[in-house]
Tab-separated table of C-alpha atoms in Angstrom:
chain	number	residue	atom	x	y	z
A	1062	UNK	CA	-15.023	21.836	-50.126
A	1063	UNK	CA	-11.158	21.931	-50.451
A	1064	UNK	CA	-10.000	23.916	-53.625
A	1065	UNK	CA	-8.575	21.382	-56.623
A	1066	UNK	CA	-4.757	22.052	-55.646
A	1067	UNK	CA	-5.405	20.863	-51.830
A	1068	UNK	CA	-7.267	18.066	-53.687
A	1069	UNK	CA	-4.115	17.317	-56.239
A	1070	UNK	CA	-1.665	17.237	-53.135
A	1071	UNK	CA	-4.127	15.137	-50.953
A	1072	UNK	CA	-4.699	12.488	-54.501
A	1073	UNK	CA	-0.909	12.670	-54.764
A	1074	UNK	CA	0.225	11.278	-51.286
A	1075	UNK	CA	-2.708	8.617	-51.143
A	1076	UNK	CA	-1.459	7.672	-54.421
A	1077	UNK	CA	2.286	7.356	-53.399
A	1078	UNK	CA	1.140	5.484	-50.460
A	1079	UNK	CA	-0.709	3.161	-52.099
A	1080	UNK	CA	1.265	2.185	-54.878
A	1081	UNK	CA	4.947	2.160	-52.747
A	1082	UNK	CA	5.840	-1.304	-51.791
A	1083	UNK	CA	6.034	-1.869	-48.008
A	1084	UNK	CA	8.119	-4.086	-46.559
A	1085	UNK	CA	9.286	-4.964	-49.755
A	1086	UNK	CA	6.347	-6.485	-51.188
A	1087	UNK	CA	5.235	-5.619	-54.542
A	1088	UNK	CA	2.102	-3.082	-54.808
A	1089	UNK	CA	-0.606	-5.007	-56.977
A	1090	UNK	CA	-3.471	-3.065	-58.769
A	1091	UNK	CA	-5.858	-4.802	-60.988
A	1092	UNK	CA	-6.824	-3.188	-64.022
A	1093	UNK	CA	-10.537	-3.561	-64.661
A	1094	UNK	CA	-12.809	-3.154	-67.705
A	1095	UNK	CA	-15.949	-2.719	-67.321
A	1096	UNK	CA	-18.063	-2.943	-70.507
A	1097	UNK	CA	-20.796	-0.813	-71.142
A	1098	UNK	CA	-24.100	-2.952	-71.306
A	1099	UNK	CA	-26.304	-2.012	-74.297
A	1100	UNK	CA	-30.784	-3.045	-73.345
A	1101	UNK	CA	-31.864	-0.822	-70.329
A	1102	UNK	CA	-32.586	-3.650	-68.078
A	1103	UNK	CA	-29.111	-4.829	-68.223
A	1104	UNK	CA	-27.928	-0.571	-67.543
A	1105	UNK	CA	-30.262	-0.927	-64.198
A	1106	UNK	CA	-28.758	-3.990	-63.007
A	1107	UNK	CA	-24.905	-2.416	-63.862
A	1108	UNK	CA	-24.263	-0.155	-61.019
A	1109	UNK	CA	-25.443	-2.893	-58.200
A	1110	UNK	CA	-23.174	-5.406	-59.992
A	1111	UNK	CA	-20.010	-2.746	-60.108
A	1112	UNK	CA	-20.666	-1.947	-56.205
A	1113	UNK	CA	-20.718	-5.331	-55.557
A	1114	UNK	CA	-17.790	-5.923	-57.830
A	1115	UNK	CA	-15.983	-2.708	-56.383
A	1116	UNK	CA	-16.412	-4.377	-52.605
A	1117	UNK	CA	-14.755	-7.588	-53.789
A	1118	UNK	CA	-11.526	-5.870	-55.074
A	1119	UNK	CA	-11.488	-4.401	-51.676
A	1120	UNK	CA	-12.214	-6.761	-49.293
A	1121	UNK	CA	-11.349	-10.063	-50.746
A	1122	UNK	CA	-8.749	-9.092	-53.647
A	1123	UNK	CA	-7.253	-6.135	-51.256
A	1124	UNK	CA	-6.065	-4.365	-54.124
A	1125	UNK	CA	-3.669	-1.496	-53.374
A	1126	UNK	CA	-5.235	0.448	-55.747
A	1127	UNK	CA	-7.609	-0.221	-58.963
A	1128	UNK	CA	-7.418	0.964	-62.684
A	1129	UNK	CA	-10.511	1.463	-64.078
A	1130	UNK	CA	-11.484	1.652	-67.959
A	1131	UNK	CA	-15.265	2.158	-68.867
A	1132	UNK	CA	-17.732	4.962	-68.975
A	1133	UNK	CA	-17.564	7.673	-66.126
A	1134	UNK	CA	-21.333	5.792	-64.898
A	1135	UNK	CA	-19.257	2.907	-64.179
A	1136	UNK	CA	-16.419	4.660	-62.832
A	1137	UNK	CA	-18.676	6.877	-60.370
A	1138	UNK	CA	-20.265	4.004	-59.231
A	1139	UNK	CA	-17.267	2.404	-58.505
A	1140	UNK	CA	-15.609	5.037	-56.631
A	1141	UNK	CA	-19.335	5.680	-54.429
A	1142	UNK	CA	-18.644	2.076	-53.659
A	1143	UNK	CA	-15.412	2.975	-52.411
A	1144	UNK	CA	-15.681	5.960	-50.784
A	1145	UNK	CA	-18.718	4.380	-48.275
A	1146	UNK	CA	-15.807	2.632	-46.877
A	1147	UNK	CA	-13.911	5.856	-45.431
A	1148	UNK	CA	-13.117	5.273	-42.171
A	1149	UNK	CA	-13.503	1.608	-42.148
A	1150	UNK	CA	-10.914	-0.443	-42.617
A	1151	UNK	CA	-9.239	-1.865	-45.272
A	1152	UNK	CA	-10.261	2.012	-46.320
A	1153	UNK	CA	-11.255	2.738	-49.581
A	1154	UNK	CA	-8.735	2.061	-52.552
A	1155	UNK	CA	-7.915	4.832	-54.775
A	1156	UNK	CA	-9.280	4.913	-58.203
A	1157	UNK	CA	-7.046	5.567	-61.434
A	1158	UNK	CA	-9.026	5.958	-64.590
A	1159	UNK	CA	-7.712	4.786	-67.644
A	1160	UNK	CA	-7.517	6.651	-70.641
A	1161	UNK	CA	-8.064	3.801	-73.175
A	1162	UNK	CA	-11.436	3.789	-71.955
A	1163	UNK	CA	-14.728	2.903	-73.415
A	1164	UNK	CA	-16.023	6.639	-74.102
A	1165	UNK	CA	-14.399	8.906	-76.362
A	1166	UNK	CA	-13.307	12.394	-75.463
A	1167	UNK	CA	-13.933	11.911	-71.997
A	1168	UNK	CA	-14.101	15.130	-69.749
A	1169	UNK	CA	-11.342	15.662	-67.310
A	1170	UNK	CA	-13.995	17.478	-64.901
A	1171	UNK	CA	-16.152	14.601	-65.454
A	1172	UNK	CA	-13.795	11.914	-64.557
A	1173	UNK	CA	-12.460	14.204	-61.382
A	1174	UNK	CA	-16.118	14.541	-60.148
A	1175	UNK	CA	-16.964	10.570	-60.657
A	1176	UNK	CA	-14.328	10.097	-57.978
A	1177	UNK	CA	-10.992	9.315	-59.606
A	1178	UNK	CA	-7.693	10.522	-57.823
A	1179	UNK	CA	-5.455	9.338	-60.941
A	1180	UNK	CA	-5.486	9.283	-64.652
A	1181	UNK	CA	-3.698	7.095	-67.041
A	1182	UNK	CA	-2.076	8.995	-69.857
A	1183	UNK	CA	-0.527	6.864	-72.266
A	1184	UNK	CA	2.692	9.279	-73.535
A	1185	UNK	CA	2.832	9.420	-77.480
A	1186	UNK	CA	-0.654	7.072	-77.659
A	1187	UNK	CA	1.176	3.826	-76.990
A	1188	UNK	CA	3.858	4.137	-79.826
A	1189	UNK	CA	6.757	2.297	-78.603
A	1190	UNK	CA	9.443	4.466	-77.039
A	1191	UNK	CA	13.422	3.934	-78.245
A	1192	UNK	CA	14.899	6.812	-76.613
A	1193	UNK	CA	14.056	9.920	-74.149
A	1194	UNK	CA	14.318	12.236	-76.944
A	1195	UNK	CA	11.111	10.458	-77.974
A	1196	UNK	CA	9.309	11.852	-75.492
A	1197	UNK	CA	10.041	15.542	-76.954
A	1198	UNK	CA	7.051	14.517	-79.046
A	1199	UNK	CA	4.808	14.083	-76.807
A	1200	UNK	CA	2.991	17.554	-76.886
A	1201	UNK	CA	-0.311	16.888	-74.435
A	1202	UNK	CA	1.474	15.084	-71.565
A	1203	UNK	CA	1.667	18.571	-70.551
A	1204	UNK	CA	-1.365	20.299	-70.992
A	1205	UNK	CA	-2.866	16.680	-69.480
A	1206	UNK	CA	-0.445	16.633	-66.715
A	1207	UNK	CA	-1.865	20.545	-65.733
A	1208	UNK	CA	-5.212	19.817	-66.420
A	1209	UNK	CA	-5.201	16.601	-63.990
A	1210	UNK	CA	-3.962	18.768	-61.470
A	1211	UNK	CA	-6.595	22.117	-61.826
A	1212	UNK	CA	-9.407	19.206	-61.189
A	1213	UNK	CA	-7.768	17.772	-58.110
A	1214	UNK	CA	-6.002	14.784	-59.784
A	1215	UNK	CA	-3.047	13.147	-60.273
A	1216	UNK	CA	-1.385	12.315	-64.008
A	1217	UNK	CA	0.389	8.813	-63.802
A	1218	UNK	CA	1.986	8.755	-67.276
A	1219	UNK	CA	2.332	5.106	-68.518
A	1220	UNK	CA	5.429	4.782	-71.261
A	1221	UNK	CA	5.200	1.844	-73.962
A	1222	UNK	CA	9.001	0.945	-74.235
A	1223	UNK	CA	10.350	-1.183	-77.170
A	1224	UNK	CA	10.929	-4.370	-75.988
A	1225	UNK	CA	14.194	-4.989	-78.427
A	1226	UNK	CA	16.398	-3.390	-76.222
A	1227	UNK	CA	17.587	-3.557	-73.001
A	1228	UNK	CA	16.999	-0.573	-70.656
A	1229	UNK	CA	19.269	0.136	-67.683
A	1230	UNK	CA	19.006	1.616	-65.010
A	1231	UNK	CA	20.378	4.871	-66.224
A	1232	UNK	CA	18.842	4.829	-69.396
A	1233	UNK	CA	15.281	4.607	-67.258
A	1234	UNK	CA	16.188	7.332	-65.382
A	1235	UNK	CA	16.880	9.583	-68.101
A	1236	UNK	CA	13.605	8.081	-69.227
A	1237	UNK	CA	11.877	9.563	-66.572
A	1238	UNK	CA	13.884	13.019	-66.329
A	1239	UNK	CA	12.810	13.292	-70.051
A	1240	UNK	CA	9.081	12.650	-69.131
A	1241	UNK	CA	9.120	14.657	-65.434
A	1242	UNK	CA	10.887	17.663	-67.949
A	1243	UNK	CA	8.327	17.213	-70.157
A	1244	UNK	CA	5.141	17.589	-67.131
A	1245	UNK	CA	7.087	20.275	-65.386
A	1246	UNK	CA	7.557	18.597	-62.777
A	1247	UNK	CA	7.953	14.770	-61.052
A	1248	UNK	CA	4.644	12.342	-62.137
A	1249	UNK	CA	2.880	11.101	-58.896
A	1250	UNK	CA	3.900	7.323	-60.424
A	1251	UNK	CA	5.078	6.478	-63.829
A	1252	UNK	CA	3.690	3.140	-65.072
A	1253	UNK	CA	6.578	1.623	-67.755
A	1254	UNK	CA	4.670	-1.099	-69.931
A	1255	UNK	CA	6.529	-3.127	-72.477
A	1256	UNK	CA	5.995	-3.718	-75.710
A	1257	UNK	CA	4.772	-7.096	-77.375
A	1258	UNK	CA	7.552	-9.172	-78.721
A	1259	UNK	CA	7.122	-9.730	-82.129
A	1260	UNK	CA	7.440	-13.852	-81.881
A	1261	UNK	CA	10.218	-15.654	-84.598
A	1262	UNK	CA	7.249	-16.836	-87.320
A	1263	UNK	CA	9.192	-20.400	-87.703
A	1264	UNK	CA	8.637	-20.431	-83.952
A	1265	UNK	CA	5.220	-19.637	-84.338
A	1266	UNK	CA	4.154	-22.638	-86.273
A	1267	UNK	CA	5.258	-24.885	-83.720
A	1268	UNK	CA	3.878	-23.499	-80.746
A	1269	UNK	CA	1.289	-21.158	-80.906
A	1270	UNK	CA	0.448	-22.032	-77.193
A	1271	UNK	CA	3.389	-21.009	-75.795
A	1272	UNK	CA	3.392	-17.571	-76.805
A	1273	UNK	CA	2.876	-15.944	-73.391
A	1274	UNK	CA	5.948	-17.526	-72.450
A	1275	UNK	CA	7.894	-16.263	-75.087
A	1276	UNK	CA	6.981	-12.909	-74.517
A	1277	UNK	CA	8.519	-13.655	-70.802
A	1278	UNK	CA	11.496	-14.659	-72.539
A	1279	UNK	CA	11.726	-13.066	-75.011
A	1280	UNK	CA	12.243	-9.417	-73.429
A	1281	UNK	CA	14.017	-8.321	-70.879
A	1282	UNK	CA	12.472	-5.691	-68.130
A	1283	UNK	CA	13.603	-2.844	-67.712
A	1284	UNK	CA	16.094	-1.481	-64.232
A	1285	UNK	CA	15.108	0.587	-62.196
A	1286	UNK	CA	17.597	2.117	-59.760
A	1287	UNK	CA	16.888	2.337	-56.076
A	1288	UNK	CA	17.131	6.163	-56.115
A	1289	UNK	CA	14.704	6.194	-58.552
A	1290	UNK	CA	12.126	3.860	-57.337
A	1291	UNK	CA	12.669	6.114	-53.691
A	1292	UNK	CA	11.880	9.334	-55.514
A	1293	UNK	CA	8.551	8.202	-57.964
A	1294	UNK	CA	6.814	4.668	-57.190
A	1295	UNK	CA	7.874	3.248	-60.738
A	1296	UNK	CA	5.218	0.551	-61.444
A	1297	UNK	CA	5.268	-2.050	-64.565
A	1298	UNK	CA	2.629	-3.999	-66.454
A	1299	UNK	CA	1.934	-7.467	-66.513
A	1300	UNK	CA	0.152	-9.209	-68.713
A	1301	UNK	CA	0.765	-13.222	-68.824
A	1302	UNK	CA	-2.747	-14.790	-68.256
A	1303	UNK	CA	-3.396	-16.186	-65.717
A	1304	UNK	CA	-2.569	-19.910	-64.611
A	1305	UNK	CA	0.422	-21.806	-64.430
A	1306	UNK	CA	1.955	-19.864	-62.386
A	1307	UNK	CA	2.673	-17.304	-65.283
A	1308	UNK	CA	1.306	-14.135	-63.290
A	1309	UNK	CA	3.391	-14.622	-60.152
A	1310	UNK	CA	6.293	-15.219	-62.481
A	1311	UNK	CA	6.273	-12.043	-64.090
A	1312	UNK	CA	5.209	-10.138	-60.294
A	1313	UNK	CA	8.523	-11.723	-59.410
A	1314	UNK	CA	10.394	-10.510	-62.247
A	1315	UNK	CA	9.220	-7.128	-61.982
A	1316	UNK	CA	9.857	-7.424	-58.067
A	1317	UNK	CA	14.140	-8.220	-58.847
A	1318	UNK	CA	13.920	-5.247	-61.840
A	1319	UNK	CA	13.713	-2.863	-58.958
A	1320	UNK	CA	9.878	-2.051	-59.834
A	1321	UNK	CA	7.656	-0.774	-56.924
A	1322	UNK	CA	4.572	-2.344	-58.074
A	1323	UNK	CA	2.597	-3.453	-61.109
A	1324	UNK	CA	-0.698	-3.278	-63.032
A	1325	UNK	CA	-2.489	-6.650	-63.565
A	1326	UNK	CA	-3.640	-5.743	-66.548
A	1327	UNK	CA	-6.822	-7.011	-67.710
A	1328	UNK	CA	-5.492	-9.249	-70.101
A	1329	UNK	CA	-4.465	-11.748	-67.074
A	1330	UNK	CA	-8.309	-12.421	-66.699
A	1331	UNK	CA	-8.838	-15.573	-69.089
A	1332	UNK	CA	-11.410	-14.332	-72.033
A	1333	UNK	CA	-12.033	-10.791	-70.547
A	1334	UNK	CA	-12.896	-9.509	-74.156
A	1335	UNK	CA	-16.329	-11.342	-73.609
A	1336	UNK	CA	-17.589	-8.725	-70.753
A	1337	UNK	CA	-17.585	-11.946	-68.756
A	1338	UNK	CA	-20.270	-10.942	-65.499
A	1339	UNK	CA	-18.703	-8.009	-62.923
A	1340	UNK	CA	-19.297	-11.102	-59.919
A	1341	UNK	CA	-17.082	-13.379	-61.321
A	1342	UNK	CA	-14.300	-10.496	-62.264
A	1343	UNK	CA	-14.457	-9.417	-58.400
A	1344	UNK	CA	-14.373	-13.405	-57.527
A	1345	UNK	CA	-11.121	-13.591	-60.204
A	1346	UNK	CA	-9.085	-10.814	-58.640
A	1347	UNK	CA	-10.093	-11.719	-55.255
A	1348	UNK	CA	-8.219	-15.163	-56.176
A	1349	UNK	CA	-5.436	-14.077	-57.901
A	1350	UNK	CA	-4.283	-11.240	-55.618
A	1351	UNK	CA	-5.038	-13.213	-52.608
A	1352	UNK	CA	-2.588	-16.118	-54.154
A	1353	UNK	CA	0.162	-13.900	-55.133
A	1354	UNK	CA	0.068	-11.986	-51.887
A	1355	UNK	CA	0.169	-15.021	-50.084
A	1356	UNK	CA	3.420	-16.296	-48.416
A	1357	UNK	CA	2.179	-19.719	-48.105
A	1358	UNK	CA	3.207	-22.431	-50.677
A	1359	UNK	CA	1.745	-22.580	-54.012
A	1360	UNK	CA	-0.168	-25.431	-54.078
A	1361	UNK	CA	-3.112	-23.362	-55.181
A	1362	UNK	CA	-5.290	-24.910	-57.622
A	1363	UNK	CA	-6.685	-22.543	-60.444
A	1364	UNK	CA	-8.392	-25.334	-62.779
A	1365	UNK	CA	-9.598	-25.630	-66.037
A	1366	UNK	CA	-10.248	-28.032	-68.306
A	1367	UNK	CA	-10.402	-25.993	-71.198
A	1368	UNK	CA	-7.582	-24.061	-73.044
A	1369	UNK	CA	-8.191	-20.191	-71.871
A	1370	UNK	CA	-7.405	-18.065	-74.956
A	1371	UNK	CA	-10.451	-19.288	-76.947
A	1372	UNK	CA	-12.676	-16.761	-76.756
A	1373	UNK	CA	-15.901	-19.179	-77.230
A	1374	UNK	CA	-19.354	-18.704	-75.196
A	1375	UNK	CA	-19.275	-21.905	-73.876
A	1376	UNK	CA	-16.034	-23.239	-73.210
A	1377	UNK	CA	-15.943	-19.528	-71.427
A	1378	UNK	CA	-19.188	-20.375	-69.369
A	1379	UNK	CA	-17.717	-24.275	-68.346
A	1380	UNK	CA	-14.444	-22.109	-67.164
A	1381	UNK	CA	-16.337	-20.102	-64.840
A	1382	UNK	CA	-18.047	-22.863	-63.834
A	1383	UNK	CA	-14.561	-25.265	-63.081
A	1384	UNK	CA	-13.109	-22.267	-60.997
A	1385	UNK	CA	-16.563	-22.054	-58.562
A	1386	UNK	CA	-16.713	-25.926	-58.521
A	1387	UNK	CA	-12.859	-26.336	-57.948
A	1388	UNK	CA	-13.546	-23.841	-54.749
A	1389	UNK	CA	-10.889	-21.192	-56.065
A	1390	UNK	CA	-13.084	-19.163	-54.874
A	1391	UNK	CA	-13.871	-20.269	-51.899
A	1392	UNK	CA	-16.346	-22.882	-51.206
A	1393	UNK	CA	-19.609	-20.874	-50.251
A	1394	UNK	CA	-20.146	-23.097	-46.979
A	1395	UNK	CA	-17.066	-21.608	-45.714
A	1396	UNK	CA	-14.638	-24.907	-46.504
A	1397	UNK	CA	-14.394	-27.919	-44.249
A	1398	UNK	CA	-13.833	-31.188	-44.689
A	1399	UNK	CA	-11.006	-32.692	-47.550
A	1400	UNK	CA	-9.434	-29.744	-49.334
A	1401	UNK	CA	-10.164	-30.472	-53.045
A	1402	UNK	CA	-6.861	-28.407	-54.299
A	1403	UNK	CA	-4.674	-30.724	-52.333
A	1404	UNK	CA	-4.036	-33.221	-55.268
A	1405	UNK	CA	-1.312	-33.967	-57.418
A	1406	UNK	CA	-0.266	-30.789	-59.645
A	1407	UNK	CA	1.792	-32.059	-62.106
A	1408	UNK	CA	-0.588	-32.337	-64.752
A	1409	UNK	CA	-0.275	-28.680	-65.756
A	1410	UNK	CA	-0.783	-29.339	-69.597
A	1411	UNK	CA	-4.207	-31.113	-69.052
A	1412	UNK	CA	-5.367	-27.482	-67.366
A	1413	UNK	CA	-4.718	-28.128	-63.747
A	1414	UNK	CA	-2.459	-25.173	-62.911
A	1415	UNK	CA	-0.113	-24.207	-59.968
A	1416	UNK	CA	-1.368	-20.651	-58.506
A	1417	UNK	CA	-2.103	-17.936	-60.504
């Protein structure tokens, strides 16, 4: 088998590939948690449900790449999944483990051998960045950075940036010398995610609701220069949940920032703290990435009749439920007849929402 460095060099230029834009399209990678089930039954069932999962981000969601946080079980059978589709096409998606996993202390030579080409490193364990001279503190980015690379891996350092300020385009530049200084040498892709705006608490009172918005408002992205963008794939994070439009929003704000691509993070997927099942996160992202990759108008109906940050069992269950019967998802006898998202979609505060 090739020796780790040819390994490193190969995981490097599949990564760049996959995470450029083309044509000036944003890259989109979802970022996927998959809980660890606790009864033995339920462990069985788990690495059927991530293949199945893992074909769906694939196939249906077309993913340019996927970030995956869990235990290096789920991660291996993820990538297996994956790899059974070299030489098909679409080809298999590279896999980019991230750190804030479930397991503790996880093994670099574990996560290598499970399949991964990437690994998330959050720089100074999320504490929100001010200035590149933070990033003189980080003192494992470059032990990490080495390591990734003497198991055939790639680092992709992801930088938590305080959202109270506004970063230009040279000031994320110098951002990224700092960090590239700091690896010895350029990342393969440097993931910039900004911090949570802190909303005003009279503000607060009135409209709790609203809050994802704010956060859109609230903070300005950060530049990134062409020159940059040309010499690392410089991907951002977004975070609005899904519905109403919010998540194409912020793709599009990240897309005029000068960003190559961005991570759907997980919290986009409505309730995903309640290890909702792996079938309906594949059917989600195949949705959602399908909408926002589509050129066609949005008149994309993602309905529900029930407010989505309440993390409650059943109101959770009846969401599911609305998305299969409103045919997000595809109706299962292949569509046909009237289409059922084709109604009138200004009633966006009762639930029925305009694309993802």
């Amino acid at each position: 088998s090739a020796n780790p460095s040819e390994t490193a060099s190969r995981a490097r230029s599949i990564l760049q590939q996959s995470l450029s834009s083309m044509a000036n399209k944003l890259t989109l990678s979802p970022e996927i948690v998959i809980p660890e089930p606790t009864d033995p039954t339920a462990l069985l069932l788990q690495s059927t449900e991530v293949t199945k999962m893992s074909f769906a981000i694939r196939n249906k969601a077309k993913g340019n790449a996927a970030f995956i946080a869990g235990s290096v079980n789920s991660l291996k059978a993820f990538c297996n999944e994956q790899e059974s589709a070299r030489g098909n096409f679409p080809g298999p998606l590279p896999v980019i483990y991230c750190e804030s996993s479930i397991e503790e202390n996880v093994d670099m030579a574990d996560i290598a051998s499970a399949g991964a080409s990437g690994y998330v490193y959050t720089a100074l364990n999320g504490e929100e960045i001010t200035s590149p001279d933070d990033l003189k503190k980080d003192e494992t980015v470059k032990t990490c950075f080495e390591s990734a690379l003497e198991h055939g891996m790639q680092l992709i350092p992801e930088i938590v940036l305080s959202p109270n300020m506004d970063w230009t385009e040279d000031e994320v530049t110098s951002l990224v010398d700092a960090l590239a200084d700091q690896c010895g040498a350029d990342p393969t892709a440097v993931l910039l995610t900004l911090g949570a705006v802190e909303p005003d608490d009279d503000q607060d009172e009135e409209k709790p609701e609203n809050a994802d918005e704010q956060v859109q408002e609230g903070a300005v992205l950060p530049r990134v220069s062409k020159e940059l963008g040309k010499r690392i794939p410089i991907l951002g994070s977004v975070r609005a949940v899904a519905g109403g439009g919010r998540m194409g929003t912020a793709v599009g704000l990240h897309k005029d920032a000068g960003f190559k691509g961005v991570v759907l993070r997980c919290d986009c997927l409505p309730g995903f703290r309640m290890n909702p099942d792996l079938e309906f996160v594949g059917g989600f992202w195949g949705a959602a990435i399908g909408d926002l990759k589509s050129t066609r108008s949005k008149n994309f109906n993602f309905r529900s009749t029930i407010a989505l940050d309440r993390d409650v069992p059943l109101e959770w269950y009846n969401y599911q439920k609305d998305i299969m019967e409103s045919g997000a998802l595809g109706s299962p006898s292949g569509g046909g007849g009237g289409d059922p998202l084709q109604k009138d979609d200004s009633d966006s505060d009762n639930g029925d929402y305009k694309g993802f």
